[in-house]
Structures are given as C-alpha cells and as structure tokens.
Amino acid sequence: MSSGKLEVASRREGDTAILSPVGDIDINSQPILSAAIKQIQTDSGLVRLVIDLAGVGYMDSSGVATLVQALQTARKKSTKLVLAAPQPRVMTILQIARLDTVFRVVADVETAKTG
Amino acid sequence: MGGRDMTMDGPANIRLQIESNTLFLSGVRELVYHVASRIGFSDEHCGQMALATDEAICNVIRHGYGRAADRPIWISLRCVGGVATPETHGTYPTTGLEITIEDEARQVDLTQIKSRDLDEIRPGGLGVHIIQQVMDEVRYEHREDLGGKGMRLTMVKLRVAPAEGAGPEQEAQDPKADASRRSGGGSNGSIQNSSSQNSSIQNSSIQNNSIQGSAANCPAGDPKRSAKEHGR
C-alpha cells in the first residue's frame, strides 16, 4: 500500500504513446489518469497507447472503469491499447472483473511497443 | 445518530467515523490492511479486505450520498475469535475479520443490490461484484436505529491458519489459497468454482451464504442513472 497519491508521466515514441502512472488509482485519483488518457488519445498519428502499470501498487474499480473507457475509445479510433507490467494486486482486480483477457496485457513496456 | 458501537456479534475492536470525502479512502485502506496484517492475515488477504472496504465506501459516497463529501460513514472492525494481548503476544487467535460499513443514506430495496453481467464490457458497476469475490460473507441491511434511514454492510473474511492454528496465515500451506493465488483471484473459506467464462479466475468465486446471488451493493452501470433507478 502506498500514500494514495498518483502522478502520471507520458512520452511519445513514434506512433506509440506511453503513459506511466505511479501511485494508487482509486476514485479520488482516477480523474488524473482519465484526463491523461483522454488527452493522449486525441494526439494525431497515434497507433498504440501503452499504459505502464509497473508503478501502480493499488487499483480499485474506479481505475478499472478508466481503463475500460480507454479501451472503448481506442476501439472507436482503431488504435491499440496495451497494459504493461501490472503488479499482482492490479492483475488480480482485472481478473476478478474478468477483464484480463479483454485487455492486451504484457510483461513489460518493450513488449507492449511491439504488440 | 451515529453508527453502533457493536457489530452484529459483539463489540468492535476499532471504530472509525469519516466524512464521505474520497480523499480519506487511502487512509482507511491503510488502516484495514495493517490491522489485518497484525492479526495474522496474509498480504494477499489484507489487500483484498482493503479493496473490499474501498469499494464499499465508494458505493456509499457515490450512490448513498450522491458524492456529497461531508456526510458521515462509520467503519467498524471486529476481530472474530479475539486478538492477542501483551501477555499473549505472538499468538494469533483471530479466526476472521468482520468489517462493517454504516451510513445515514436513504435505504434501498435489498433485492436490488446485485452485481451486473460481467460479459458486458463497459465501465462501472463492478464494486459489488468485487466485494462478493474477495470476502467470505457479505450482508446488506437496513439500519433500524435511524428512523428509516441508513444502510449497513457487514463483510467477513476468514483467516486461513496453519494446521496448528498458532501462526500467521500462510497461504502456501493452504491448497485453496494456493489454487486461488495461481489463478490470481481471492481465496475464501467457502470457495466454489465459478461459472465464469474466464478460466483464469474460476477458483476465486464465492458462494456467499448470507446473501446468495442477490448481494451486491450498487447499482450496476452508470452511477448517476443507477442511483436514480434505485432511489438513492
């Protein structure tokens, strides 16, 4: 468990955008991630959005809802959304929500960039 | 006007009142996690109880109080089976942790508290499902001490102790927990195989004795729409 704060870094590598949230994603912090995703999904030339979850130690259903929203937007725009390096606790909530096979989930960002 | 000092089955070991401000969620999660850890639960189960508490409080804030940030919520923790004292330090008598969440919000029809269809991929409506999955018992009630207002959610997580029952929870020695960990799901004292279409969590589903299929708090789906539908 961490302090509950959330910071989101973003970078662009060619046609791939990588978002790296660090902290807890809950109902209080979720708007920060949601805003970052929405902003990056409007970027021109975006083919793939990678959300690097390595720095997320906790996520509740608010965070899951944010990811589902991002997936729906990606599908509408015919872009890819890849979740990278989720910690076990985050992976567990995706599994409980039966979304672990709905999302493309990979072990690390490098793999995500090729997927 | 507040919540009770007693849980359903005895006095609470810890009782906390917070305002319905989402800012306080992380603090409550930390409390639940660390108390559960100190009474012998595994890291995985501590995280699950923190998650269930988070989801329950979120539901109160969203649906019970319409996101108002200044309404009261009471959280009670009761260590079922007792806790160690300074004289018995190092023992783990606790057999379960009962977590009770109470509010003063409008009461809802208990039969309407249920999880949504997970086959529908959309945001929202997962809180009740998550609570049911990670806790062993889940019970929703109308409070009877507030003149027609207030809901009470009681959740219990059973502690999986080693055979001798004297140490902290060791999931590696518990086949159910081991299976659940491999599947990534929760482990519960009353696990049954889920009918989930997703094989990865088939071992994590709960048959909740006290609430069966109807338990689930909040309205599935869009919070605003659902709250309206459920009259909260």
CSV table of N, CA and C in Angstrom, one decimal, chain B residues 7-171:
chain,number,residue,atom,x,y,z
B,7,THR,N,-20.9,-4.5,16.6
B,7,THR,CA,-21.1,-5.1,15.3
B,7,THR,C,-22.2,-6.1,15.6
B,8,MET,N,-22.5,-6.9,14.6
B,8,MET,CA,-23.6,-7.8,14.7
B,8,MET,C,-23.4,-8.8,15.8
B,9,ASP,N,-22.2,-9.2,16.1
B,9,ASP,CA,-21.9,-10.3,17.0
B,9,ASP,C,-21.0,-9.9,18.2
B,10,GLY,N,-20.8,-8.6,18.4
B,10,GLY,CA,-20.0,-8.2,19.5
B,10,GLY,C,-19.4,-6.8,19.4
B,11,PRO,N,-18.7,-6.4,20.4
B,11,PRO,CA,-18.1,-5.0,20.3
B,11,PRO,C,-17.0,-4.9,19.2
B,12,ALA,N,-17.0,-3.8,18.6
B,12,ALA,CA,-15.9,-3.6,17.6
B,12,ALA,C,-14.6,-3.3,18.3
B,13,ASN,N,-13.5,-3.8,17.7
B,13,ASN,CA,-12.2,-3.5,18.3
B,13,ASN,C,-11.7,-2.1,17.8
B,14,ILE,N,-12.2,-1.8,16.6
B,14,ILE,CA,-11.8,-0.4,16.1
B,14,ILE,C,-13.1,0.2,15.5
B,15,ARG,N,-13.3,1.4,15.8
B,15,ARG,CA,-14.5,2.1,15.2
B,15,ARG,C,-14.0,3.5,14.8
B,16,LEU,N,-14.3,3.8,13.5
B,16,LEU,CA,-13.8,5.0,12.9
B,16,LEU,C,-15.0,5.7,12.2
B,17,GLN,N,-15.0,7.0,12.3
B,17,GLN,CA,-16.0,7.8,11.6
B,17,GLN,C,-15.2,8.7,10.6
B,18,ILE,N,-15.7,8.7,9.4
B,18,ILE,CA,-15.0,9.6,8.4
B,18,ILE,C,-16.1,10.4,7.7
B,19,GLU,N,-15.7,11.5,7.1
B,19,GLU,CA,-16.6,12.2,6.2
B,19,GLU,C,-16.6,11.5,4.8
B,20,SER,N,-17.6,11.6,4.1
B,20,SER,CA,-17.7,10.9,2.8
B,20,SER,C,-16.9,11.6,1.7
B,21,ASN,N,-15.7,11.9,2.0
B,21,ASN,CA,-14.7,12.6,1.1
B,21,ASN,C,-13.8,11.5,0.6
B,22,THR,N,-13.7,11.4,-0.7
B,22,THR,CA,-12.8,10.3,-1.3
B,22,THR,C,-11.4,10.5,-0.9
B,23,LEU,N,-11.0,11.6,-0.4
B,23,LEU,CA,-9.6,11.9,0.0
B,23,LEU,C,-9.2,10.9,1.1
B,24,PHE,N,-10.2,10.5,1.9
B,24,PHE,CA,-9.9,9.7,3.1
B,24,PHE,C,-9.8,8.2,2.8
B,25,LEU,N,-10.1,7.8,1.6
B,25,LEU,CA,-10.1,6.4,1.2
B,25,LEU,C,-8.8,5.7,1.5
B,26,SER,N,-7.7,6.4,1.0
B,26,SER,CA,-6.4,5.7,1.2
B,26,SER,C,-6.1,5.5,2.6
B,27,GLY,N,-6.4,6.4,3.5
B,27,GLY,CA,-6.2,6.2,4.9
B,27,GLY,C,-6.9,5.0,5.5
B,28,VAL,N,-8.2,4.9,5.1
B,28,VAL,CA,-9.0,3.7,5.6
B,28,VAL,C,-8.4,2.4,5.0
B,29,ARG,N,-8.0,2.4,3.8
B,29,ARG,CA,-7.4,1.2,3.2
B,29,ARG,C,-6.2,0.8,4.0
B,30,GLU,N,-5.3,1.8,4.3
B,30,GLU,CA,-4.1,1.5,5.1
B,30,GLU,C,-4.5,0.9,6.4
B,31,LEU,N,-5.5,1.5,7.1
B,31,LEU,CA,-5.9,1.0,8.4
B,31,LEU,C,-6.3,-0.5,8.3
B,32,VAL,N,-7.2,-0.8,7.4
B,32,VAL,CA,-7.7,-2.1,7.3
B,32,VAL,C,-6.5,-3.1,6.9
B,33,TYR,N,-5.7,-2.7,6.0
B,33,TYR,CA,-4.6,-3.5,5.6
B,33,TYR,C,-3.7,-3.8,6.7
B,34,HIS,N,-3.3,-2.8,7.5
B,34,HIS,CA,-2.3,-3.0,8.5
B,34,HIS,C,-2.9,-3.7,9.8
B,35,VAL,N,-4.1,-3.5,10.1
B,35,VAL,CA,-4.7,-4.2,11.2
B,35,VAL,C,-4.9,-5.7,10.8
B,36,ALA,N,-5.3,-5.9,9.6
B,36,ALA,CA,-5.4,-7.3,9.2
B,36,ALA,C,-4.1,-8.0,9.2
B,37,SER,N,-3.1,-7.3,8.8
B,37,SER,CA,-1.7,-7.9,8.8
B,37,SER,C,-1.3,-8.3,10.2
B,38,ARG,N,-1.6,-7.4,11.1
B,38,ARG,CA,-1.1,-7.6,12.5
B,38,ARG,C,-1.9,-8.7,13.2
B,39,ILE,N,-3.0,-9.0,12.8
B,39,ILE,CA,-3.8,-10.1,13.4
B,39,ILE,C,-3.6,-11.4,12.6
B,40,GLY,N,-2.7,-11.4,11.7
B,40,GLY,CA,-2.3,-12.7,11.1
B,40,GLY,C,-2.7,-13.0,9.7
B,41,PHE,N,-3.4,-12.1,9.0
B,41,PHE,CA,-3.8,-12.4,7.6
B,41,PHE,C,-2.6,-12.3,6.7
B,42,SER,N,-2.6,-13.0,5.6
B,42,SER,CA,-1.6,-12.9,4.6
B,42,SER,C,-1.7,-11.6,3.9
B,43,ASP,N,-0.6,-11.2,3.2
B,43,ASP,CA,-0.5,-10.0,2.4
B,43,ASP,C,-1.7,-9.9,1.4
B,44,GLU,N,-1.9,-11.1,0.7
B,44,GLU,CA,-2.9,-11.1,-0.3
B,44,GLU,C,-4.3,-10.8,0.3
B,45,HIS,N,-4.6,-11.5,1.4
B,45,HIS,CA,-5.9,-11.3,2.0
B,45,HIS,C,-6.0,-9.9,2.6
B,46,CYS,N,-5.0,-9.3,3.1
B,46,CYS,CA,-5.0,-7.9,3.6
B,46,CYS,C,-5.4,-7.0,2.5
B,47,GLY,N,-4.8,-7.2,1.4
B,47,GLY,CA,-5.1,-6.4,0.2
B,47,GLY,C,-6.5,-6.5,-0.3
B,48,GLN,N,-7.0,-7.7,-0.2
B,48,GLN,CA,-8.4,-8.0,-0.6
B,48,GLN,C,-9.4,-7.3,0.3
B,49,MET,N,-9.1,-7.3,1.6
B,49,MET,CA,-10.0,-6.6,2.6
B,49,MET,C,-10.0,-5.1,2.4
B,50,ALA,N,-8.8,-4.6,2.2
B,50,ALA,CA,-8.6,-3.2,1.9
B,50,ALA,C,-9.4,-2.8,0.7
B,51,LEU,N,-9.3,-3.6,-0.4
B,51,LEU,CA,-10.1,-3.4,-1.6
B,51,LEU,C,-11.6,-3.4,-1.4
B,52,ALA,N,-12.1,-4.4,-0.7
B,52,ALA,CA,-13.5,-4.5,-0.4
B,52,ALA,C,-14.0,-3.3,0.4
B,53,THR,N,-13.2,-2.9,1.3
B,53,THR,CA,-13.6,-1.7,2.1
B,53,THR,C,-13.7,-0.5,1.3
B,54,ASP,N,-12.7,-0.3,0.4
B,54,ASP,CA,-12.6,0.8,-0.5
B,54,ASP,C,-13.9,0.8,-1.4
B,55,GLU,N,-14.2,-0.3,-2.0
B,55,GLU,CA,-15.3,-0.4,-2.9
B,55,GLU,C,-16.6,-0.1,-2.1
B,56,ALA,N,-16.7,-0.6,-0.9
B,56,ALA,CA,-18.0,-0.4,-0.1
B,56,ALA,C,-18.1,1.1,0.2
B,57,ILE,N,-17.1,1.7,0.6
B,57,ILE,CA,-17.2,3.2,0.9
B,57,ILE,C,-17.4,4.0,-0.4
B,58,CYS,N,-16.8,3.6,-1.4
B,58,CYS,CA,-17.1,4.3,-2.7
B,58,CYS,C,-18.5,4.2,-3.1
B,59,ASN,N,-19.1,3.1,-2.9
B,59,ASN,CA,-20.5,2.9,-3.2
B,59,ASN,C,-21.4,3.8,-2.3
B,60,VAL,N,-21.1,3.9,-1.0
B,60,VAL,CA,-21.8,4.8,-0.2
B,60,VAL,C,-21.7,6.2,-0.7
B,61,ILE,N,-20.5,6.7,-1.0
B,61,ILE,CA,-20.3,8.0,-1.4
B,61,ILE,C,-21.0,8.3,-2.7
B,62,ARG,N,-20.9,7.4,-3.7
B,62,ARG,CA,-21.5,7.6,-5.0
B,62,ARG,C,-23.0,7.5,-5.0
B,63,HIS,N,-23.4,6.4,-4.4
B,63,HIS,CA,-24.9,6.1,-4.6
B,63,HIS,C,-25.7,6.5,-3.3
B,64,GLY,N,-25.1,6.4,-2.2
B,64,GLY,CA,-25.8,6.7,-1.0
B,64,GLY,C,-25.9,8.2,-0.8
B,65,TYR,N,-24.8,8.8,-0.9
B,65,TYR,CA,-24.7,10.3,-0.6
B,65,TYR,C,-24.6,11.1,-1.9
B,66,GLY,N,-24.7,10.5,-3.0
B,66,GLY,CA,-24.7,11.3,-4.3
B,66,GLY,C,-23.4,12.2,-4.4
B,67,ARG,N,-22.3,11.6,-3.9
B,67,ARG,CA,-21.0,12.3,-4.0
B,67,ARG,C,-20.8,13.4,-3.0
B,68,ALA,N,-21.8,13.7,-2.2
B,68,ALA,CA,-21.6,14.7,-1.1
B,68,ALA,C,-20.4,14.3,-0.3
B,69,ALA,N,-19.5,15.3,0.0
B,69,ALA,CA,-18.3,15.0,0.7
B,69,ALA,C,-18.3,15.2,2.2
B,70,ASP,N,-19.5,15.5,2.8
B,70,ASP,CA,-19.5,15.9,4.2
B,70,ASP,C,-20.5,15.1,5.0
B,71,ARG,N,-20.8,13.9,4.5
B,71,ARG,CA,-21.7,13.0,5.2
B,71,ARG,C,-21.0,12.0,6.0
B,72,PRO,N,-21.6,11.5,7.1
B,72,PRO,CA,-20.8,10.5,7.9
B,72,PRO,C,-20.8,9.1,7.4
B,73,ILE,N,-19.7,8.4,7.6
B,73,ILE,CA,-19.6,7.0,7.3
B,73,ILE,C,-18.8,6.4,8.5
B,74,TRP,N,-19.4,5.3,9.0
B,74,TRP,CA,-18.7,4.6,10.1
B,74,TRP,C,-18.1,3.3,9.6
B,75,ILE,N,-16.9,3.0,10.0
B,75,ILE,CA,-16.2,1.8,9.7
B,75,ILE,C,-15.9,1.1,11.0
B,76,SER,N,-16.3,-0.1,11.2
B,76,SER,CA,-16.0,-0.9,12.4
B,76,SER,C,-15.3,-2.2,12.0
B,77,LEU,N,-14.3,-2.5,12.8
B,77,LEU,CA,-13.5,-3.7,12.6
B,77,LEU,C,-13.6,-4.6,13.9
B,78,ARG,N,-14.0,-5.8,13.7
B,78,ARG,CA,-14.1,-6.7,14.9
B,78,ARG,C,-13.3,-8.0,14.5
B,79,CYS,N,-12.4,-8.3,15.4
B,79,CYS,CA,-11.5,-9.5,15.2
B,79,CYS,C,-12.3,-10.7,15.8
B,80,VAL,N,-12.8,-11.5,14.9
B,80,VAL,CA,-13.6,-12.7,15.4
B,80,VAL,C,-12.6,-13.6,16.0
B,81,GLY,N,-13.0,-14.1,17.2
B,81,GLY,CA,-12.1,-15.1,17.9
B,81,GLY,C,-11.2,-14.4,18.8
B,82,GLY,N,-11.2,-13.1,18.8
B,82,GLY,CA,-10.3,-12.3,19.8
B,82,GLY,C,-9.0,-12.0,19.1
B,83,VAL,N,-8.2,-11.2,19.9
B,83,VAL,CA,-6.9,-10.8,19.5
B,83,VAL,C,-5.8,-11.1,20.6
B,84,ALA,N,-4.6,-11.1,20.2
B,84,ALA,CA,-3.5,-11.3,21.2
B,84,ALA,C,-3.4,-10.1,22.1
B,85,THR,N,-3.0,-10.3,23.3
B,85,THR,CA,-2.8,-9.2,24.3
B,85,THR,C,-1.3,-9.1,24.5
B,86,PRO,N,-0.8,-8.1,25.2
B,86,PRO,CA,0.7,-8.1,25.5
B,86,PRO,C,1.1,-9.4,26.2
B,87,GLU,N,0.3,-10.0,27.0
B,87,GLU,CA,0.6,-11.3,27.6
B,87,GLU,C,0.7,-12.4,26.7
B,88,THR,N,-0.1,-12.3,25.6
B,88,THR,CA,-0.1,-13.5,24.7
B,88,THR,C,0.5,-13.1,23.3
B,89,HIS,N,1.4,-12.1,23.4
B,89,HIS,CA,2.0,-11.6,22.1
B,89,HIS,C,2.6,-12.7,21.3
B,90,GLY,N,2.4,-12.7,20.0
B,90,GLY,CA,3.0,-13.7,19.2
B,90,GLY,C,2.0,-14.8,18.9
B,91,THR,N,0.8,-14.8,19.5
B,91,THR,CA,-0.2,-15.8,19.1
B,91,THR,C,-1.2,-15.1,18.2
B,92,TYR,N,-2.0,-16.0,17.5
B,92,TYR,CA,-2.9,-15.5,16.5
B,92,TYR,C,-4.3,-16.1,16.7
B,93,PRO,N,-5.0,-15.7,17.7
B,93,PRO,CA,-6.3,-16.3,18.0
B,93,PRO,C,-7.4,-15.9,17.0
B,94,THR,N,-7.2,-14.8,16.2
B,94,THR,CA,-8.3,-14.3,15.3
B,94,THR,C,-8.6,-15.3,14.2
B,95,THR,N,-9.8,-15.6,14.1
B,95,THR,CA,-10.3,-16.5,13.1
B,95,THR,C,-10.9,-15.8,11.9
B,96,GLY,N,-11.2,-14.6,12.0
B,96,GLY,CA,-11.7,-13.8,10.9
B,96,GLY,C,-11.8,-12.3,11.3
B,97,LEU,N,-12.0,-11.5,10.2
B,97,LEU,CA,-12.1,-10.1,10.5
B,97,LEU,C,-13.5,-9.7,9.9
B,98,GLU,N,-14.3,-9.1,10.8
B,98,GLU,CA,-15.6,-8.5,10.4
B,98,GLU,C,-15.5,-7.0,10.2
B,99,ILE,N,-15.8,-6.6,9.0
B,99,ILE,CA,-15.7,-5.2,8.6
B,99,ILE,C,-17.2,-4.7,8.4
B,100,THR,N,-17.6,-3.7,9.1
B,100,THR,CA,-18.9,-3.1,9.0
B,100,THR,C,-18.9,-1.7,8.5
B,101,ILE,N,-19.6,-1.4,7.5
B,101,ILE,CA,-19.7,0.0,6.9
B,101,ILE,C,-21.2,0.5,7.1
B,102,GLU,N,-21.3,1.6,7.8
B,102,GLU,CA,-22.7,2.1,8.0
B,102,GLU,C,-22.8,3.5,7.5
B,103,ASP,N,-24.0,3.9,7.1
B,103,ASP,CA,-24.2,5.3,6.7
B,103,ASP,C,-25.5,5.8,7.1
B,104,GLU,N,-25.9,7.0,6.7
B,104,GLU,CA,-27.2,7.6,7.0
B,104,GLU,C,-27.9,7.8,5.7
B,105,ALA,N,-27.6,7.2,4.7
B,105,ALA,CA,-28.2,7.5,3.4
B,105,ALA,C,-29.6,6.8,3.3
B,106,ARG,N,-30.2,7.2,2.2
B,106,ARG,CA,-31.6,6.6,2.0
B,106,ARG,C,-31.5,5.1,1.8
B,107,GLN,N,-32.4,4.4,2.4
B,107,GLN,CA,-32.4,2.9,2.3
B,107,GLN,C,-32.8,2.5,0.9
B,108,VAL,N,-32.2,1.4,0.4
B,108,VAL,CA,-32.6,0.9,-0.9
B,108,VAL,C,-33.2,-0.5,-0.7
B,109,ASP,N,-33.9,-0.9,-1.7
B,109,ASP,CA,-34.5,-2.2,-1.7
B,109,ASP,C,-33.4,-3.3,-1.8
B,110,LEU,N,-33.3,-4.1,-0.8
B,110,LEU,CA,-32.1,-5.0,-0.7
B,110,LEU,C,-32.1,-6.0,-1.9
B,111,THR,N,-33.3,-6.3,-2.4
B,111,THR,CA,-33.3,-7.2,-3.6
B,111,THR,C,-32.7,-6.6,-4.8
B,112,GLN,N,-32.5,-5.2,-4.8
B,112,GLN,CA,-32.0,-4.6,-6.0
B,112,GLN,C,-30.4,-4.4,-5.9
B,113,ILE,N,-29.9,-4.9,-4.8
B,113,ILE,CA,-28.4,-4.8,-4.7
B,113,ILE,C,-27.8,-6.1,-5.3
B,114,LYS,N,-27.3,-5.9,-6.5
B,114,LYS,CA,-26.7,-7.1,-7.1
B,114,LYS,C,-25.7,-6.7,-8.1
B,115,SER,N,-24.9,-7.6,-8.5
B,115,SER,CA,-23.8,-7.4,-9.4
B,115,SER,C,-24.4,-7.4,-10.9
B,116,ARG,N,-23.7,-6.7,-11.7
B,116,ARG,CA,-24.1,-6.7,-13.1
B,116,ARG,C,-23.5,-7.8,-13.9
B,117,ASP,N,-24.0,-8.0,-15.1
B,117,ASP,CA,-23.5,-9.0,-16.0
B,117,ASP,C,-22.1,-8.6,-16.5
B,118,LEU,N,-21.1,-9.4,-16.1
B,118,LEU,CA,-19.7,-9.1,-16.5
B,118,LEU,C,-19.4,-9.3,-17.9
B,119,ASP,N,-20.2,-10.0,-18.6
B,119,ASP,CA,-20.0,-10.3,-20.0
B,119,ASP,C,-20.1,-9.0,-20.9
B,120,GLU,N,-20.8,-8.0,-20.3
B,120,GLU,CA,-20.9,-6.7,-20.9
B,120,GLU,C,-19.7,-5.9,-20.6
B,121,ILE,N,-18.9,-5.6,-21.5
B,121,ILE,CA,-17.7,-4.8,-21.3
B,121,ILE,C,-18.0,-3.3,-21.3
B,122,ARG,N,-18.1,-2.8,-20.1
B,122,ARG,CA,-18.3,-1.3,-20.0
B,122,ARG,C,-17.8,-0.8,-18.7
B,123,PRO,N,-17.6,0.5,-18.6
B,123,PRO,CA,-17.1,1.0,-17.3
B,123,PRO,C,-18.2,0.9,-16.2
B,124,GLY,N,-17.7,0.8,-15.0
B,124,GLY,CA,-18.6,0.9,-13.8
B,124,GLY,C,-19.4,-0.3,-13.4
B,125,GLY,N,-20.0,-0.3,-12.2
B,125,GLY,CA,-20.8,-1.3,-11.8
B,125,GLY,C,-20.1,-2.6,-11.3
B,126,LEU,N,-18.8,-2.4,-10.9
B,126,LEU,CA,-18.1,-3.6,-10.5
B,126,LEU,C,-17.9,-3.8,-9.0
B,127,GLY,N,-18.2,-2.7,-8.3
B,127,GLY,CA,-17.9,-2.7,-6.9
B,127,GLY,C,-18.5,-3.9,-6.1
B,128,VAL,N,-19.8,-4.1,-6.3
B,128,VAL,CA,-20.5,-5.2,-5.6
B,128,VAL,C,-19.9,-6.5,-6.0
B,129,HIS,N,-19.6,-6.7,-7.2
B,129,HIS,CA,-19.0,-8.0,-7.7
B,129,HIS,C,-17.7,-8.2,-7.0
B,130,ILE,N,-16.9,-7.2,-6.9
B,130,ILE,CA,-15.5,-7.3,-6.3
B,130,ILE,C,-15.7,-7.7,-4.8
B,131,ILE,N,-16.6,-7.0,-4.1
B,131,ILE,CA,-16.8,-7.3,-2.7
B,131,ILE,C,-17.2,-8.7,-2.5
B,132,GLN,N,-18.1,-9.2,-3.4
B,132,GLN,CA,-18.5,-10.6,-3.2
B,132,GLN,C,-17.4,-11.6,-3.5
B,133,GLN,N,-16.6,-11.2,-4.4
B,133,GLN,CA,-15.5,-12.1,-4.8
B,133,GLN,C,-14.4,-12.3,-3.7
B,134,VAL,N,-14.1,-11.2,-3.1
B,134,VAL,CA,-12.9,-11.3,-2.2
B,134,VAL,C,-13.3,-11.5,-0.7
B,135,MET,N,-14.6,-11.4,-0.4
B,135,MET,CA,-15.0,-11.6,1.0
B,135,MET,C,-15.7,-12.9,1.2
B,136,ASP,N,-15.7,-13.5,2.4
B,136,ASP,CA,-16.4,-14.8,2.6
B,136,ASP,C,-17.8,-14.6,2.9
B,137,GLU,N,-18.2,-13.5,3.6
B,137,GLU,CA,-19.6,-13.3,3.9
B,137,GLU,C,-19.9,-11.8,3.6
B,138,VAL,N,-21.0,-11.6,3.0
B,138,VAL,CA,-21.4,-10.2,2.7
B,138,VAL,C,-22.9,-10.1,3.0
B,139,ARG,N,-23.3,-9.1,3.8
B,139,ARG,CA,-24.7,-8.9,4.2
B,139,ARG,C,-25.0,-7.5,4.2
B,140,TYR,N,-26.1,-7.1,3.5
B,140,TYR,CA,-26.6,-5.8,3.5
B,140,TYR,C,-27.9,-5.7,4.3
B,141,GLU,N,-28.0,-4.6,5.0
B,141,GLU,CA,-29.2,-4.5,5.9
B,141,GLU,C,-29.7,-3.0,5.9
B,142,HIS,N,-30.9,-2.8,6.2
B,142,HIS,CA,-31.4,-1.5,6.6
B,142,HIS,C,-31.1,-1.3,8.1
B,143,ARG,N,-30.5,-0.1,8.4
B,143,ARG,CA,-30.4,0.2,9.8
B,143,ARG,C,-31.7,0.5,10.4
B,144,GLU,N,-31.9,0.1,11.6
B,144,GLU,CA,-33.2,0.2,12.3
B,144,GLU,C,-33.2,1.3,13.4
B,145,ASP,N,-32.1,2.0,13.5
B,145,ASP,CA,-31.9,2.9,14.6
B,145,ASP,C,-32.0,4.4,14.1
B,146,LEU,N,-32.3,4.6,12.8
B,146,LEU,CA,-32.3,5.9,12.3
B,146,LEU,C,-33.6,6.4,11.7
B,147,GLY,N,-34.7,5.8,12.1
B,147,GLY,CA,-36.0,6.2,11.6
B,147,GLY,C,-36.1,6.1,10.1
B,148,GLY,N,-35.8,5.0,9.5
B,148,GLY,CA,-36.0,4.7,8.1
B,148,GLY,C,-34.8,5.2,7.2
B,149,LYS,N,-33.7,5.6,7.8
B,149,LYS,CA,-32.6,5.9,7.0
B,149,LYS,C,-31.4,5.0,7.3
B,150,GLY,N,-30.5,4.9,6.5
B,150,GLY,CA,-29.2,4.3,6.8
B,150,GLY,C,-29.1,2.8,6.3
B,151,MET,N,-27.9,2.5,5.8
B,151,MET,CA,-27.6,1.2,5.3
B,151,MET,C,-26.5,0.6,6.1
B,152,ARG,N,-26.4,-0.7,6.3
B,152,ARG,CA,-25.3,-1.3,6.9
B,152,ARG,C,-24.8,-2.5,6.1
B,153,LEU,N,-23.5,-2.5,5.8
B,153,LEU,CA,-22.9,-3.6,5.1
B,153,LEU,C,-21.9,-4.3,6.0
B,154,THR,N,-22.1,-5.6,6.2
B,154,THR,CA,-21.2,-6.4,7.0
B,154,THR,C,-20.5,-7.4,6.2
B,155,MET,N,-19.2,-7.3,6.2
B,155,MET,CA,-18.3,-8.2,5.4
B,155,MET,C,-17.4,-9.0,6.4
B,156,VAL,N,-17.2,-10.3,6.1
B,156,VAL,CA,-16.3,-11.1,6.9
B,156,VAL,C,-15.3,-11.8,6.0
B,157,LYS,N,-14.1,-11.8,6.5
B,157,LYS,CA,-13.0,-12.5,5.8
B,157,LYS,C,-12.5,-13.5,6.8
B,158,LEU,N,-12.5,-14.8,6.5
B,158,LEU,CA,-12.0,-15.8,7.4
B,158,LEU,C,-10.5,-16.0,7.2
B,159,ARG,N,-9.8,-16.2,8.3
B,159,ARG,CA,-8.4,-16.4,8.3
B,159,ARG,C,-8.0,-17.8,8.1
B,160,VAL,N,-7.2,-18.0,7.1
B,160,VAL,CA,-6.7,-19.4,6.8
B,160,VAL,C,-5.4,-19.6,7.6
B,161,ALA,N,-5.6,-20.3,8.8
B,161,ALA,CA,-4.5,-20.5,9.6
B,161,ALA,C,-3.8,-21.9,9.3
B,162,PRO,N,-2.5,-22.0,9.7
B,162,PRO,CA,-1.8,-23.3,9.6
B,162,PRO,C,-2.6,-24.3,10.4
B,163,ALA,N,-2.2,-25.6,10.2
B,163,ALA,CA,-2.9,-26.7,10.8
B,163,ALA,C,-2.9,-26.5,12.3
B,164,GLU,N,-1.8,-26.1,12.9
B,164,GLU,CA,-1.8,-25.9,14.3
B,164,GLU,C,-2.5,-24.7,14.8
B,165,GLY,N,-2.8,-23.8,13.9
B,165,GLY,CA,-3.6,-22.6,14.3
B,165,GLY,C,-2.9,-21.6,15.1
B,166,ALA,N,-1.6,-21.7,15.2
B,166,ALA,CA,-0.9,-20.8,16.1
B,166,ALA,C,-0.1,-19.7,15.4
B,167,GLY,N,-0.1,-19.7,14.1
B,167,GLY,CA,0.8,-18.7,13.5
B,167,GLY,C,0.0,-17.8,12.5
B,168,PRO,N,0.7,-16.9,11.9
B,168,PRO,CA,0.1,-16.1,10.9
B,168,PRO,C,-0.4,-16.9,9.7
B,169,GLU,N,-1.3,-16.3,8.9
B,169,GLU,CA,-1.8,-17.0,7.8
B,169,GLU,C,-0.7,-17.3,6.8
B,170,GLN,N,-0.6,-18.6,6.3
B,170,GLN,CA,0.4,-19.0,5.4
B,170,GLN,C,-0.3,-19.6,4.2
B,171,GLU,N,-0.5,-18.8,3.2
B,171,GLU,CA,-1.3,-19.4,2.1
B,171,GLU,C,-0.6,-20.5,1.4
